Coordinates of C-alpha atoms and ligand atoms in Angstrom, one line a residue:
Chain Q
M1 CA 0.0 0.0 0.0
A2 CA 1.3 3.4 -1.0
M3 CA 1.3 6.2 1.6
L4 CA -0.8 8.4 -0.6
E5 CA -3.1 6.7 -3.1
V6 CA -5.4 8.5 -5.6
R7 CA -7.8 6.4 -7.6
D8 CA -10.1 7.4 -10.5
L9 CA -10.3 11.0 -9.3
N10 CA -12.7 13.4 -11.1
V11 CA -13.0 17.1 -10.2
F12 CA -15.3 19.7 -11.8
F13 CA -15.6 23.4 -11.8
G14 CA -19.3 23.8 -12.6
V15 CA -19.7 21.9 -15.9
I16 CA -16.0 22.0 -16.7
Q17 CA -14.1 18.9 -15.8
A18 CA -10.6 19.9 -14.6
I19 CA -9.5 16.4 -13.5
K20 CA -10.4 13.4 -15.6
N21 CA -10.2 10.1 -13.9
I22 CA -6.6 10.3 -12.7
S23 CA -4.9 7.7 -10.4
F24 CA -1.4 7.9 -8.9
D25 CA 0.6 6.7 -5.9
V26 CA 3.2 8.3 -3.7
N27 CA 5.2 5.8 -1.7
Q28 CA 6.8 6.4 1.7
G29 CA 10.2 8.2 1.3
E30 CA 9.8 9.0 -2.4
V31 CA 9.9 12.3 -4.1
V32 CA 7.2 12.2 -6.8
A33 CA 6.9 15.0 -9.4
L34 CA 3.6 15.9 -11.1
I35 CA 4.5 18.0 -14.1
G36 CA 2.4 19.6 -16.7
A37 CA 1.7 22.9 -18.6
N38 CA -0.4 25.8 -17.4
G39 CA -4.0 24.7 -16.7
A40 CA -3.2 21.0 -16.8
G41 CA -4.8 20.5 -13.4
K42 CA -1.8 20.2 -11.0
T43 CA -3.1 22.7 -8.4
T44 CA -6.6 21.3 -8.6
T45 CA -5.2 17.9 -7.9
L46 CA -3.3 19.1 -4.8
H47 CA -6.3 21.1 -3.5
T48 CA -8.5 18.1 -3.8
V49 CA -6.0 15.9 -2.0
T50 CA -5.9 18.2 1.0
G51 CA -9.7 18.8 1.0
L52 CA -9.8 22.4 -0.2
L53 CA -11.8 21.3 -3.2
P54 CA -14.4 18.6 -3.3
A55 CA -14.0 15.5 -5.6
A56 CA -16.9 14.6 -7.8
S57 CA -15.8 10.9 -7.6
G58 CA -12.8 8.8 -6.9
K59 CA -10.9 7.8 -3.8
I60 CA -8.0 9.4 -2.0
T61 CA -6.3 7.5 0.9
L62 CA -3.5 8.5 3.2
D63 CA -1.9 5.5 5.0
G64 CA -5.0 3.5 3.9
K65 CA -7.4 5.9 5.5
D66 CA -10.1 7.3 3.2
L67 CA -10.0 11.1 3.2
A68 CA -13.5 11.6 1.7
K69 CA -15.1 12.6 4.9
V70 CA -12.1 14.3 6.5
P71 CA -12.4 18.1 6.5
A72 CA -9.5 20.2 5.2
H73 CA -8.4 21.4 8.6
K74 CA -8.0 17.8 9.9
I75 CA -5.5 16.8 7.2
V76 CA -2.4 18.4 8.6
S77 CA -2.7 16.6 11.9
M78 CA -2.8 13.3 9.9
G79 CA 0.8 14.1 8.8
M80 CA 0.2 15.7 5.4
A81 CA 1.3 19.4 4.8
H82 CA 0.6 21.5 1.7
V83 CA 2.7 24.4 0.5
P84 CA 0.1 26.1 -1.7
E85 CA 0.6 27.7 -5.0
G86 CA 1.6 31.4 -4.7
R87 CA 2.9 30.8 -1.1
R88 CA -0.1 32.2 0.6
V89 CA 1.8 33.3 3.7
F90 CA -0.2 35.3 6.2
A91 CA 1.0 38.7 5.0
S92 CA 0.0 40.8 8.1
L93 CA 1.6 38.4 10.5
S94 CA 5.3 38.2 11.4
V95 CA 7.6 35.4 10.1
Y96 CA 7.6 34.0 13.6
D97 CA 3.8 34.0 13.9
N98 CA 3.5 32.3 10.4
L99 CA 5.8 29.6 11.6
K100 CA 3.9 29.1 14.8
L101 CA 0.7 28.8 12.9
G102 CA 2.3 26.0 11.0
A103 CA 2.4 24.1 14.3
F104 CA -1.2 25.1 15.1
T105 CA -2.4 21.5 15.8
R106 CA 0.6 20.4 17.8
K107 CA 0.6 20.4 21.5
D108 CA 4.2 19.5 22.3
K109 CA 5.6 22.9 23.3
K110 CA 9.2 21.8 23.6
E111 CA 9.3 19.9 20.4
I112 CA 7.7 22.9 18.6
E113 CA 10.7 24.9 19.7
D114 CA 13.0 22.2 18.3
S115 CA 11.2 22.3 15.0
L116 CA 11.5 26.0 14.9
E117 CA 15.3 25.7 15.5
M118 CA 15.4 23.2 12.6
V119 CA 13.5 25.4 10.3
F120 CA 15.8 28.4 11.2
E121 CA 18.8 26.1 10.5
S122 CA 17.5 25.2 7.0
F123 CA 16.4 28.8 6.3
P124 CA 18.9 31.2 8.2
R125 CA 17.3 34.1 6.3
L126 CA 14.0 33.5 8.1
K127 CA 15.8 33.6 11.5
E128 CA 17.3 37.0 10.7
R129 CA 13.8 38.2 9.7
R130 CA 11.8 36.5 12.4
N131 CA 10.0 39.7 13.5
Q132 CA 9.5 41.1 10.0
V133 CA 5.9 41.2 8.7
A134 CA 5.6 38.4 6.1
G135 CA 4.0 40.6 3.5
T136 CA 7.2 42.6 3.2
L137 CA 9.4 39.6 2.5
S138 CA 10.8 39.1 -1.0
G139 CA 9.2 36.4 -3.2
G140 CA 11.9 33.9 -2.5
E141 CA 11.9 34.6 1.2
Q142 CA 8.1 34.1 1.2
Q143 CA 8.6 30.8 -0.5
M144 CA 11.0 29.7 2.2
L145 CA 8.5 30.9 4.8
A146 CA 5.7 28.8 3.2
M147 CA 8.0 25.8 3.2
G148 CA 9.2 26.4 6.7
R149 CA 5.6 26.9 7.9
A150 CA 4.6 23.5 6.4
L151 CA 7.6 21.8 8.0
M152 CA 6.5 23.2 11.4
S153 CA 3.7 20.7 11.3
K154 CA 6.3 17.9 11.3
P155 CA 4.8 16.3 8.3
R156 CA 5.4 12.8 7.1
I157 CA 4.4 13.8 3.6
I158 CA 4.6 17.3 2.1
L159 CA 2.8 18.6 -1.1
M160 CA 4.5 21.5 -2.8
D161 CA 2.9 23.5 -5.6
E162 CA 5.4 25.2 -7.8
P163 CA 7.9 26.2 -5.2
S164 CA 10.2 27.6 -7.9
M165 CA 7.6 29.8 -9.6
G166 CA 8.8 33.4 -10.1
L167 CA 12.1 32.9 -8.4
S168 CA 15.6 33.8 -9.7
P169 CA 17.9 30.9 -10.6
L170 CA 19.9 31.3 -7.4
Y171 CA 16.7 30.9 -5.3
V172 CA 15.5 28.0 -7.5
T173 CA 18.7 26.1 -6.8
E174 CA 18.4 26.9 -3.1
I175 CA 14.8 25.6 -3.0
F176 CA 15.7 22.4 -4.7
E177 CA 18.6 21.8 -2.3
I178 CA 16.0 22.1 0.5
I179 CA 13.7 19.6 -1.2
K180 CA 16.7 17.2 -1.3
K181 CA 17.3 17.8 2.3
I182 CA 13.7 17.2 3.2
K183 CA 13.8 13.9 1.3
S184 CA 17.1 12.9 3.0
E185 CA 15.4 13.3 6.4
G186 CA 12.8 10.7 5.3
T187 CA 9.9 13.0 4.5
T188 CA 7.8 12.0 1.5
V189 CA 7.3 14.7 -1.2
L190 CA 4.7 15.2 -3.9
L191 CA 6.2 18.0 -6.0
V192 CA 4.1 20.0 -8.6
E193 CA 6.3 21.9 -11.0
Q194 CA 6.3 23.6 -14.4
N195 CA 10.1 23.6 -14.1
A196 CA 10.2 20.0 -15.3
N197 CA 13.9 20.0 -15.7
M198 CA 14.6 20.7 -12.0
A199 CA 11.7 18.6 -10.8
L200 CA 12.9 15.5 -12.7
Q201 CA 16.4 16.0 -11.2
V202 CA 15.2 15.6 -7.6
A203 CA 12.3 13.2 -8.2
D204 CA 12.3 9.5 -8.0
R205 CA 9.2 9.1 -10.2
A206 CA 7.0 11.5 -12.1
Y207 CA 3.5 11.7 -13.6
V208 CA 2.8 14.0 -16.6
L209 CA -0.6 15.7 -16.5
E210 CA -2.1 17.1 -19.7
T211 CA -5.6 18.8 -19.7
G212 CA -6.7 16.9 -16.6
K213 CA -5.4 13.4 -17.7
I214 CA -2.2 11.6 -16.7
I215 CA -0.7 10.8 -20.1
M216 CA 2.6 9.3 -18.9
D217 CA 4.4 8.2 -15.8
G218 CA 7.6 6.4 -14.9
N219 CA 11.0 6.8 -13.3
A220 CA 12.2 10.4 -13.4
S221 CA 15.5 9.4 -15.2
D222 CA 13.5 7.6 -17.9
L223 CA 11.1 10.4 -18.4
M224 CA 14.1 12.8 -18.7
N225 CA 15.3 10.9 -21.6
D226 CA 11.9 10.4 -23.2
E227 CA 11.7 12.1 -26.5
R228 CA 8.1 13.4 -26.0
V229 CA 8.8 14.8 -22.5
R230 CA 12.0 16.4 -23.8
K231 CA 10.1 18.1 -26.6
A232 CA 7.1 19.2 -24.6
Y233 CA 8.5 20.0 -21.2
L234 CA 12.2 20.2 -21.2
G235 CA 12.5 22.6 -24.2
A236 CA 14.9 20.3 -25.9
Chain F
M1 CA -17.0 75.2 28.5
G2 CA -20.1 74.2 26.6
F3 CA -18.0 72.9 23.8
L4 CA -15.8 70.8 26.0
S5 CA -18.8 69.3 27.7
N6 CA -20.3 68.5 24.3
L7 CA -17.0 67.0 23.2
I8 CA -16.8 64.7 26.2
N9 CA -20.4 63.6 25.6
G10 CA -19.6 62.9 22.0
I11 CA -16.5 60.9 22.9
S12 CA -18.6 58.9 25.3
L13 CA -21.4 58.2 22.9
G14 CA -18.8 57.4 20.3
S15 CA -17.1 54.9 22.7
I16 CA -20.4 53.0 22.8
Y17 CA -20.6 53.1 19.0
A18 CA -17.0 51.9 18.9
V19 CA -17.8 48.8 21.0
I20 CA -20.7 48.0 18.7
A21 CA -18.6 48.7 15.6
L22 CA -16.0 46.2 16.8
G23 CA -18.6 43.5 16.5
Y24 CA -19.4 44.6 12.9
T25 CA -15.8 44.9 11.9
M26 CA -14.6 41.6 13.4
V27 CA -17.4 39.6 11.8
Y28 CA -16.8 41.4 8.5
G29 CA -13.0 40.7 8.7
I30 CA -13.4 37.0 9.4
A31 CA -16.7 35.9 7.9
K32 CA -16.7 38.6 5.1
M33 CA -20.3 39.4 5.8
L34 CA -22.3 42.4 7.1
N35 CA -24.3 41.2 10.1
F36 CA -27.1 43.7 10.0
A37 CA -28.7 41.9 13.0
H38 CA -25.8 43.0 15.2
G39 CA -27.7 46.1 16.3
D40 CA -30.6 44.1 17.5
V41 CA -28.4 42.0 19.7
I42 CA -27.8 45.2 21.6
M43 CA -31.5 45.5 22.2
I44 CA -31.8 41.9 23.3
G45 CA -28.8 42.5 25.6
G46 CA -30.5 45.6 27.0
Y47 CA -33.6 43.5 27.8
F48 CA -31.5 40.9 29.6
V49 CA -29.9 43.5 31.7
Y50 CA -33.3 45.0 32.4
L51 CA -34.9 41.7 33.4
S52 CA -32.0 40.6 35.6
S53 CA -31.3 43.9 37.3
S54 CA -34.6 45.5 37.8
K55 CA -37.6 43.7 36.5
L56 CA -37.3 40.1 37.7
L57 CA -34.2 39.2 39.6
H58 CA -32.8 42.4 41.2
L59 CA -29.3 41.3 40.7
P60 CA -26.4 43.7 41.0
P61 CA -25.6 45.6 37.8
V62 CA -22.3 43.8 37.0
L63 CA -23.9 40.4 37.4
S64 CA -26.8 41.5 35.2
V65 CA -24.4 42.6 32.5
L66 CA -22.6 39.3 32.7
I67 CA -25.9 37.4 32.3
A68 CA -26.7 39.5 29.3
M69 CA -23.3 38.8 27.8
V70 CA -23.7 35.1 28.2
A71 CA -27.3 35.3 26.7
C72 CA -26.1 37.3 23.7
T73 CA -23.1 35.1 23.1
I74 CA -25.5 32.1 22.9
L75 CA -27.8 34.1 20.7
G76 CA -25.0 35.2 18.4
I77 CA -23.6 31.7 18.0
T78 CA -27.1 30.4 17.3
I79 CA -27.9 33.0 14.7
E80 CA -24.6 32.2 12.9
K81 CA -25.3 28.5 13.0
I82 CA -28.9 28.6 11.8
A83 CA -29.0 31.6 9.5
Y84 CA -25.5 32.3 8.1
K85 CA -23.6 29.0 8.1
P86 CA -25.8 27.4 5.5
L87 CA -25.1 30.3 3.3
R88 CA -21.3 30.1 3.4
K89 CA -21.1 29.5 -0.3
A90 CA -24.0 31.8 -1.3
T91 CA -23.7 35.3 -2.9
S92 CA -23.0 38.2 -0.5
L93 CA -26.4 39.7 -1.5
A94 CA -28.2 36.5 -0.3
V95 CA -26.3 36.8 3.0
L96 CA -27.1 40.5 3.4
I97 CA -30.8 39.9 2.8
T98 CA -30.8 37.1 5.4
A99 CA -29.1 39.3 7.9
I100 CA -31.8 42.0 7.4
G101 CA -34.3 39.2 7.9
V102 CA -32.7 38.1 11.1
S103 CA -32.7 41.7 12.2
Y104 CA -36.5 42.0 11.7
F105 CA -37.0 38.6 13.3
L106 CA -35.2 39.7 16.5
Q107 CA -37.2 42.9 16.6
N108 CA -40.5 41.1 16.2
I109 CA -39.6 38.4 18.7
A110 CA -38.9 41.2 21.2
L111 CA -42.2 42.8 20.3
V112 CA -44.1 39.6 21.0
I113 CA -42.3 38.9 24.3
F114 CA -41.9 42.4 25.7
G115 CA -44.8 44.3 24.1
A116 CA -44.8 47.5 22.1
N117 CA -44.6 49.9 25.1
P118 CA -41.1 51.1 25.9
V119 CA -39.8 50.3 29.3
T120 CA -37.7 52.6 31.5
F121 CA -34.2 51.2 31.9
T122 CA -32.5 51.6 35.2
S123 CA -28.9 52.7 34.7
V124 CA -26.3 50.0 35.5
V125 CA -23.9 52.8 36.5
S126 CA -23.9 54.0 40.1
I127 CA -20.7 56.0 40.3
P128 CA -21.2 59.7 40.9
A129 CA -20.9 62.5 38.3
I130 CA -17.5 64.2 38.0
K131 CA -17.6 68.0 38.4
L132 CA -14.9 70.1 36.7
F133 CA -14.2 73.8 36.7
D134 CA -16.3 74.6 39.8
G135 CA -19.2 72.6 38.3
Q136 CA -19.2 74.3 34.9
I137 CA -18.7 70.9 33.4
V138 CA -20.5 67.9 34.8
I139 CA -19.5 64.4 33.5
S140 CA -22.1 61.9 34.4
G141 CA -21.2 58.5 35.7
E142 CA -22.6 56.9 32.5
T143 CA -20.4 59.1 30.4
S144 CA -17.2 58.3 32.1
V145 CA -18.0 54.6 32.5
A146 CA -18.7 54.3 28.7
I147 CA -15.3 55.8 27.9
V148 CA -13.4 53.7 30.4
V149 CA -15.2 50.4 29.4
S150 CA -14.7 50.9 25.7
I151 CA -11.0 51.6 26.2
L152 CA -10.7 48.4 28.3
V153 CA -12.6 46.5 25.6
V154 CA -10.3 47.7 22.8
I155 CA -7.2 46.9 24.8
G156 CA -8.5 43.5 25.9
L157 CA -9.6 42.6 22.4
S158 CA -6.3 43.7 20.8
L159 CA -4.3 41.7 23.3
F160 CA -6.5 38.7 22.7
I161 CA -6.0 38.9 19.0
K162 CA -2.2 39.6 19.1
K163 CA -1.2 37.3 21.9
T164 CA -3.5 34.2 21.9
K165 CA -3.4 31.2 19.6
T166 CA -7.1 31.7 18.9
G167 CA -6.6 35.4 18.1
K168 CA -3.9 34.5 15.6
A169 CA -6.1 31.9 14.1
M170 CA -8.7 34.6 13.6
L171 CA -6.2 36.8 11.8
A172 CA -5.2 33.8 9.6
V173 CA -8.8 33.1 8.7
S174 CA -9.5 36.7 7.9
E175 CA -6.5 36.8 5.5
D176 CA -6.9 33.4 3.8
K177 CA -9.4 30.7 4.7
G178 CA -7.8 28.1 2.5
A179 CA -4.3 28.6 3.9
A180 CA -5.7 28.7 7.4
Q181 CA -7.3 25.3 6.9
L182 CA -4.0 23.9 5.7
M183 CA -2.6 25.0 9.1
G184 CA -5.3 22.9 10.8
I185 CA -7.5 25.9 11.8
N186 CA -11.2 25.1 11.9
V187 CA -12.7 28.0 10.0
N188 CA -16.3 27.3 11.1
K189 CA -15.2 27.2 14.8
T190 CA -13.2 30.4 14.3
I191 CA -16.3 32.2 12.8
S192 CA -18.4 31.0 15.7
I193 CA -15.9 32.4 18.2
T194 CA -16.0 35.7 16.3
F195 CA -19.8 35.9 16.6
A196 CA -19.6 35.0 20.2
I197 CA -17.1 37.8 21.0
G198 CA -19.0 40.3 18.9
S199 CA -22.3 39.5 20.6
A200 CA -20.8 39.6 24.1
L201 CA -19.5 43.1 23.2
A202 CA -23.0 44.0 21.9
A203 CA -24.4 43.1 25.4
I204 CA -21.9 45.5 27.0
A205 CA -22.8 48.1 24.5
G206 CA -26.5 47.5 25.2
A207 CA -26.0 48.1 28.9
L208 CA -24.0 51.3 28.3
Y209 CA -26.3 52.7 25.6
C210 CA -29.5 52.0 27.6
S211 CA -27.9 53.5 30.7
A212 CA -27.3 56.7 28.8
Y213 CA -30.6 56.7 26.9
P214 CA -32.9 54.8 29.3
I215 CA -35.8 54.0 27.0
L216 CA -35.8 50.4 25.9
Q217 CA -38.1 49.0 23.2
N218 CA -37.8 46.5 20.4
T219 CA -36.3 49.0 17.9
T220 CA -33.8 50.4 20.4
G221 CA -30.8 48.6 18.7
A222 CA -31.6 49.8 15.1
M223 CA -30.2 53.4 15.3
P224 CA -27.0 52.7 17.3
G225 CA -26.6 49.6 15.1
I226 CA -26.6 51.5 11.9
K227 CA -24.4 54.3 13.3
A228 CA -21.9 51.8 14.5
F229 CA -21.9 50.2 11.1
T230 CA -21.3 53.6 9.7
A231 CA -18.4 54.0 12.2
A232 CA -16.9 50.6 11.1
V233 CA -17.0 51.7 7.5
F234 CA -15.8 55.1 8.4
G235 CA -12.7 53.7 10.2
G236 CA -12.1 51.1 7.5
I237 CA -14.1 47.9 7.9
G238 CA -12.1 45.0 9.1
S239 CA -9.8 47.2 11.2
I240 CA -10.1 47.2 15.0
P241 CA -8.4 50.5 15.6
G242 CA -10.5 51.8 12.7
A243 CA -13.7 50.8 14.5
M244 CA -12.5 52.6 17.6
I245 CA -11.6 55.8 15.7
G246 CA -14.7 55.7 13.5
G247 CA -17.0 55.2 16.5
I248 CA -15.6 58.1 18.4
L249 CA -15.7 60.4 15.4
I250 CA -19.3 59.5 14.6
G251 CA -20.2 60.1 18.3
V252 CA -18.5 63.5 18.3
I253 CA -19.9 64.6 15.0
E254 CA -23.4 63.6 16.1
I255 CA -23.3 65.4 19.4
L256 CA -21.6 68.5 18.0
G257 CA -24.0 68.5 15.1
R258 CA -26.9 68.4 17.4
A259 CA -25.5 71.1 19.6
Y260 CA -24.3 73.6 17.0
I261 CA -26.1 72.9 13.8
S262 CA -29.5 71.3 14.2
T263 CA -31.1 68.8 16.5
Q264 CA -33.2 67.3 13.7
L265 CA -30.4 67.1 11.2
A266 CA -27.8 65.5 13.5
D267 CA -28.3 62.0 12.1
A268 CA -28.3 63.3 8.5
I269 CA -25.0 65.1 9.2
V270 CA -23.4 61.8 10.4
F271 CA -24.3 60.1 7.2
A272 CA -23.3 63.0 5.0
V273 CA -19.8 62.9 6.6
L274 CA -19.7 59.2 5.8
I275 CA -20.6 59.7 2.2
L276 CA -17.9 62.4 1.9
I277 CA -15.2 60.2 3.5
L278 CA -16.1 57.3 1.2
M279 CA -15.9 59.6 -1.9
F280 CA -12.3 60.4 -1.1
K281 CA -11.2 57.3 0.7
P282 CA -13.4 54.3 -0.3
T283 CA -11.7 52.0 2.1
G284 CA -12.3 54.2 5.2
I285 CA -9.7 55.9 7.3
L286 CA -7.6 52.9 8.3
G287 CA -9.0 50.4 5.7
K288 CA -6.7 48.5 3.4
K289 CA -7.5 46.7 0.2
M290 CA -8.4 43.1 0.7
V291 CA -7.5 40.4 -1.8
E292 CA -9.9 37.5 -1.8
K293 CA -8.5 33.9 -2.3
V294 CA -10.2 30.5 -2.7
Ligands
ATP301 N1 -11.9 28.2 -9.4 C1 -12.0 27.8 -10.6 N2 -13.1 28.0 -11.4 C2 -13.2 27.5 -12.6 N3 -12.2 26.9 -13.3 C3 -11.0 26.7 -12.6 C4 -10.9 27.2 -11.2 N4 -9.6 26.8 -10.8 C5 -9.0 26.2 -11.9 N5 -9.9 26.2 -12.9 C6 -9.6 25.5 -14.2 O1 -9.2 24.2 -14.1 C7 -8.1 23.9 -14.9 C8 -6.9 23.4 -14.1 O2 -6.4 24.5 -13.3 P1 -5.2 24.3 -12.3 O3 -5.1 25.6 -11.5 O4 -5.3 23.1 -11.6 O5 -4.0 24.2 -13.3 P2 -2.4 24.1 -13.0 O6 -1.9 22.8 -13.7 O7 -2.1 24.2 -11.6 O8 -1.8 25.3 -13.8 P3 -0.6 26.3 -13.5 O9 0.6 25.7 -13.9 O10 -0.9 27.5 -14.4 O11 -0.7 26.6 -12.0 C9 -7.8 25.1 -15.7 O12 -8.4 25.0 -17.0 C10 -8.4 26.2 -14.9 O13 -8.9 27.3 -15.8
MG302 MG1 -1.2 25.6 -10.5

């Protein structure tokens, strides 16, 4: 049994079907990439997995537990965190308060402090700016905050929606280094990216989404050498 | 001296508006809706104070106000559960019309239970008047208590929001409900808490308002309600300091307008100032642009 299993998922916006019968697995300890062009349905997929959007049909399970009846706010305490598209940090709150909100459902005060130290170690820039209002951070810093905030929940699996979007190459490298670090610490990652090149470099496996359908899947290294993938997503 | 006296009375009335406006502004900030029934909760609060302090139970004033706060808290949570929660995904116009419906419902329930005849409200304030400048200025106990209580309320509320986990959850929900849920924050519960706090404040405002204007009937909450709403918009809806500033300004404009321009036109002046402010600064004095997210 995979950690996260999605089976025959269908999602609609009104009459428009954004997700068409997709199925995929994320196994414990893996980094799985979900790549696809604008509007392919990547964000919709992640939103449905964490309960922000309702599924029309299909089944989503985490550690074998059906998520259909689980409200969105109960997901994070089951061990699944979501770094949403566009960062969505709480702009009027400080960096510190944002991070503390990441640990909202945790009760272990001392361990929360430990997590905070770990996040500050991974993102020294956040430590320097701990009292700064999040809305005044740069885009890259906000992305780090969004990732740090998700890590504060001590997740076993973390969903990331285009963490590299809009960032300069230096930041992109930094973000992908962090993803590698997260993986090396044993956390499972489902990574949504348009930057297929980078995504396939860190991922173990990948799925290719096109207008709501999964059209290809396989090992990241195989996909990287696939002629169609290279043409469509790697600009080769 | 007359001016100073009017100014103090204006600040005092405005302090009561501010306490009511806090309820409007918090509910707007978090649930993104205008709860037009909020003013009528003041009236219900007034009746609970009246029943427990003078009519039925003869309890001490502070205890009566506490009873009214508990009653209004329950009422506020119930209104939200029954009338507004089912409309979470409805258009804002549908919610607005429902809120107006709830407002009339409360007024009519009060009419059925308490009758159409106004009752004389016994002030909950027993501290003596303060005399300044050899008695040229007399500040009634009601006037000073309203100011002190509203200052305490604003400080208490600000500390609650800034320092507690629940307060921060409220800020998170007001900014981005989706992201708040990803943190594990229960949005429905947070909205419920907001209504609870707003309604408890309405009970306090009811006790203060009826103590200053001691005639209580089923429509008593309507006028202070609409003026406090004006104050909330004036200060920038969604902003707590804005509600405070807006409330005091509206109170001062009303009392000075009544004293120096026209008794009949005082209310019209209040709304004219609102329209002017909104023409030049549509988001109110301290308001900021809000971005809505899924
Ligand atoms: N709230 C909505 N209402 C209607 N249609 C929507 C809504 N959100 C997304 N869609 C549509 O669903 C489809 C999938 O959108 P989605 O945001 O999941 O794409 P994406 O793969 O994340 O794209 P991008 O890379 O640009 O972020 C698109 O056609 C989009 O227009
Ligand atoms: Mg997207």
